[in-house]
Amino acid sequence: GFLTSVDTSANATDAAAPVLSCGDGVAYHAWWASFTPTVNMKGLITTGASDYDTVLGLLTGACGALTELACNDNNGILKTSLIEVTGVGPLLFAAGVTHTFLVHGFGPADGGNLTFTLFAEPI
């Protein structure tokens, strides 16, 4: 697994970010990461321990031409996000494919302590 905790409150709004299907169209306080597995994997991505309203997108493709695989806005009472990567159909971490994660705040005031966790296992 992978876990990181960062303060996104000073991160800029990313006007060039793709519009995620579950957000409000603006990538407030955007944070980016990527993962390229060597084998096909399934797993879980979450912002569950974050202290603000997050929007989480899972994308593939080249910079400037990203395609959304999944998106989640609110998963429970804290308004954090969770995507289950089932390993079925297109929703898997495919071997050799760079998977890009975009986390941003739902609104202009939504930034703060982001705790991003990625769990992945071979299928």
mmCIF file of C-alpha atoms in Angstrom:
data_model
loop_
_atom_site.group_PDB
_atom_site.id
_atom_site.type_symbol
_atom_site.label_atom_id
_atom_site.label_comp_id
_atom_site.label_asym_id
_atom_site.label_seq_id
_atom_site.Cartn_x
_atom_site.Cartn_y
_atom_site.Cartn_z
ATOM 1 C CA GLY A 1 0.000 0.000 0.000
ATOM 2 C CA PHE A 2 0.852 3.662 -0.213
ATOM 3 C CA LEU A 3 -0.102 6.386 2.244
ATOM 4 C CA THR A 4 0.697 10.077 2.137
ATOM 5 C CA SER A 5 -0.517 13.049 4.117
ATOM 6 C CA VAL A 6 -0.149 16.539 2.658
ATOM 7 C CA ASP A 7 -1.575 19.991 3.311
ATOM 8 C CA THR A 8 -3.433 21.077 0.172
ATOM 9 C CA SER A 9 -4.736 24.386 1.526
ATOM 10 C CA ALA A 10 -2.085 26.368 -0.386
ATOM 11 C CA ASN A 11 -2.420 24.318 -3.602
ATOM 12 C CA ALA A 12 -3.708 26.298 -6.555
ATOM 13 C CA THR A 13 -6.937 25.676 -8.395
ATOM 14 C CA ASP A 14 -5.907 23.660 -11.470
ATOM 15 C CA ALA A 15 -7.796 25.249 -14.359
ATOM 16 C CA ALA A 16 -6.304 22.704 -16.798
ATOM 17 C CA ALA A 17 -7.504 19.667 -14.819
ATOM 18 C CA PRO A 18 -10.124 17.457 -16.436
ATOM 19 C CA VAL A 19 -13.671 17.974 -15.195
ATOM 20 C CA LEU A 20 -14.529 14.961 -13.055
ATOM 21 C CA SER A 21 -18.023 13.519 -13.462
ATOM 22 C CA CYS A 22 -18.742 13.653 -9.722
ATOM 23 C CA GLY A 23 -17.368 17.102 -8.846
ATOM 24 C CA ASP A 24 -18.658 20.592 -9.492
ATOM 25 C CA GLY A 25 -16.323 21.185 -12.433
ATOM 26 C CA VAL A 26 -13.481 23.058 -10.717
ATOM 27 C CA ALA A 27 -10.325 21.425 -9.299
ATOM 28 C CA TYR A 28 -9.931 23.507 -6.111
ATOM 29 C CA HIS A 29 -6.650 22.925 -4.219
ATOM 30 C CA ALA A 30 -5.680 20.160 -6.684
ATOM 31 C CA TRP A 31 -3.275 17.339 -5.774
ATOM 32 C CA TRP A 32 -1.956 14.804 -8.296
ATOM 33 C CA ALA A 33 -0.224 11.407 -8.046
ATOM 34 C CA SER A 34 0.311 8.433 -10.341
ATOM 35 C CA PHE A 35 0.863 4.678 -10.153
ATOM 36 C CA THR A 36 2.074 2.230 -12.827
ATOM 37 C CA PRO A 37 1.734 -1.406 -11.725
ATOM 38 C CA THR A 38 3.856 -4.181 -13.253
ATOM 39 C CA VAL A 39 1.008 -6.739 -13.023
ATOM 40 C CA ASN A 40 -2.790 -6.413 -13.190
ATOM 41 C CA MET A 41 -4.090 -5.380 -9.776
ATOM 42 C CA LYS A 42 -7.281 -4.592 -7.878
ATOM 43 C CA GLY A 43 -7.562 -2.414 -4.812
ATOM 44 C CA LEU A 44 -8.928 0.613 -3.065
ATOM 45 C CA ILE A 45 -8.212 4.346 -3.153
ATOM 46 C CA THR A 46 -9.430 6.544 -0.330
ATOM 47 C CA THR A 47 -9.159 10.012 1.183
ATOM 48 C CA GLY A 48 -10.974 8.752 4.278
ATOM 49 C CA ALA A 49 -8.779 10.322 6.942
ATOM 50 C CA SER A 50 -8.771 13.785 5.320
ATOM 51 C CA ASP A 51 -10.302 16.760 7.125
ATOM 52 C CA TYR A 52 -12.153 18.392 4.213
ATOM 53 C CA ASP A 53 -14.681 17.573 1.463
ATOM 54 C CA THR A 54 -12.686 15.772 -1.221
ATOM 55 C CA VAL A 55 -13.387 14.741 -4.804
ATOM 56 C CA LEU A 56 -11.319 11.773 -6.030
ATOM 57 C CA GLY A 57 -10.758 10.820 -9.652
ATOM 58 C CA LEU A 58 -8.995 7.804 -11.163
ATOM 59 C CA LEU A 59 -7.774 8.502 -14.702
ATOM 60 C CA THR A 60 -5.573 7.016 -17.419
ATOM 61 C CA GLY A 61 -3.990 8.456 -20.531
ATOM 62 C CA ALA A 62 -1.503 11.138 -21.393
ATOM 63 C CA CYS A 63 -1.274 14.511 -19.707
ATOM 64 C CA GLY A 64 -3.779 16.796 -21.390
ATOM 65 C CA ALA A 65 -5.787 13.815 -22.686
ATOM 66 C CA LEU A 66 -6.810 11.960 -19.529
ATOM 67 C CA THR A 67 -9.801 9.589 -19.459
ATOM 68 C CA GLU A 68 -11.788 9.093 -16.261
ATOM 69 C CA LEU A 69 -12.145 5.478 -15.072
ATOM 70 C CA ALA A 70 -13.943 6.300 -11.818
ATOM 71 C CA CYS A 71 -14.879 9.212 -9.596
ATOM 72 C CA ASN A 72 -16.245 9.600 -6.067
ATOM 73 C CA ASP A 73 -17.357 12.725 -4.229
ATOM 74 C CA ASN A 74 -18.845 11.697 -0.894
ATOM 75 C CA ASN A 75 -18.390 8.350 0.820
ATOM 76 C CA GLY A 76 -20.076 8.718 4.190
ATOM 77 C CA ILE A 77 -20.641 11.442 6.712
ATOM 78 C CA LEU A 78 -17.210 13.106 6.509
ATOM 79 C CA LYS A 79 -17.560 13.817 2.775
ATOM 80 C CA THR A 80 -14.290 12.072 1.969
ATOM 81 C CA SER A 81 -13.911 9.843 -1.082
ATOM 82 C CA LEU A 82 -13.435 6.165 -1.877
ATOM 83 C CA ILE A 83 -13.056 4.211 -5.122
ATOM 84 C CA GLU A 84 -13.000 0.423 -5.163
ATOM 85 C CA VAL A 85 -10.930 -0.879 -8.064
ATOM 86 C CA THR A 86 -12.642 -4.233 -8.518
ATOM 87 C CA GLY A 87 -10.338 -5.736 -11.128
ATOM 88 C CA VAL A 88 -13.417 -6.459 -13.273
ATOM 89 C CA GLY A 89 -13.790 -4.991 -16.759
ATOM 90 C CA PRO A 90 -12.126 -1.609 -17.247
ATOM 91 C CA LEU A 91 -11.948 -0.904 -13.505
ATOM 92 C CA LEU A 92 -8.552 -2.380 -12.727
ATOM 93 C CA PHE A 93 -4.987 -1.247 -12.303
ATOM 94 C CA ALA A 94 -3.754 -2.629 -15.644
ATOM 95 C CA ALA A 95 -0.129 -3.744 -15.907
ATOM 96 C CA GLY A 96 2.108 -1.178 -17.572
ATOM 97 C CA VAL A 97 -0.594 1.521 -17.613
ATOM 98 C CA THR A 98 -0.044 4.764 -15.727
ATOM 99 C CA HIS A 99 -3.019 5.499 -13.484
ATOM 100 C CA THR A 100 -3.366 9.116 -12.435
ATOM 101 C CA PHE A 101 -5.108 10.228 -9.254
ATOM 102 C CA LEU A 102 -6.618 13.689 -8.940
ATOM 103 C CA VAL A 103 -7.879 14.848 -5.553
ATOM 104 C CA HIS A 104 -9.421 18.260 -5.169
ATOM 105 C CA GLY A 105 -11.766 20.122 -2.883
ATOM 106 C CA PHE A 106 -15.461 20.193 -3.655
ATOM 107 C CA GLY A 107 -15.657 23.958 -3.170
ATOM 108 C CA PRO A 108 -13.271 26.940 -3.026
ATOM 109 C CA ALA A 109 -12.815 26.613 0.753
ATOM 110 C CA ASP A 110 -12.186 22.838 0.620
ATOM 111 C CA GLY A 111 -8.479 22.283 1.145
ATOM 112 C CA GLY A 112 -6.515 21.097 4.144
ATOM 113 C CA ASN A 113 -5.035 17.868 5.446
ATOM 114 C CA LEU A 114 -5.309 15.304 2.666
ATOM 115 C CA THR A 115 -4.646 11.710 3.661
ATOM 116 C CA PHE A 116 -4.448 9.661 0.458
ATOM 117 C CA THR A 117 -4.271 5.889 0.712
ATOM 118 C CA LEU A 118 -3.810 3.362 -2.090
ATOM 119 C CA PHE A 119 -4.154 -0.368 -1.457
ATOM 120 C CA ALA A 120 -3.424 -2.709 -4.382
ATOM 121 C CA GLU A 121 -2.954 -6.454 -4.794
ATOM 122 C CA PRO A 122 -2.367 -8.708 -7.812
ATOM 123 C CA ILE A 123 -5.352 -10.400 -9.425
#
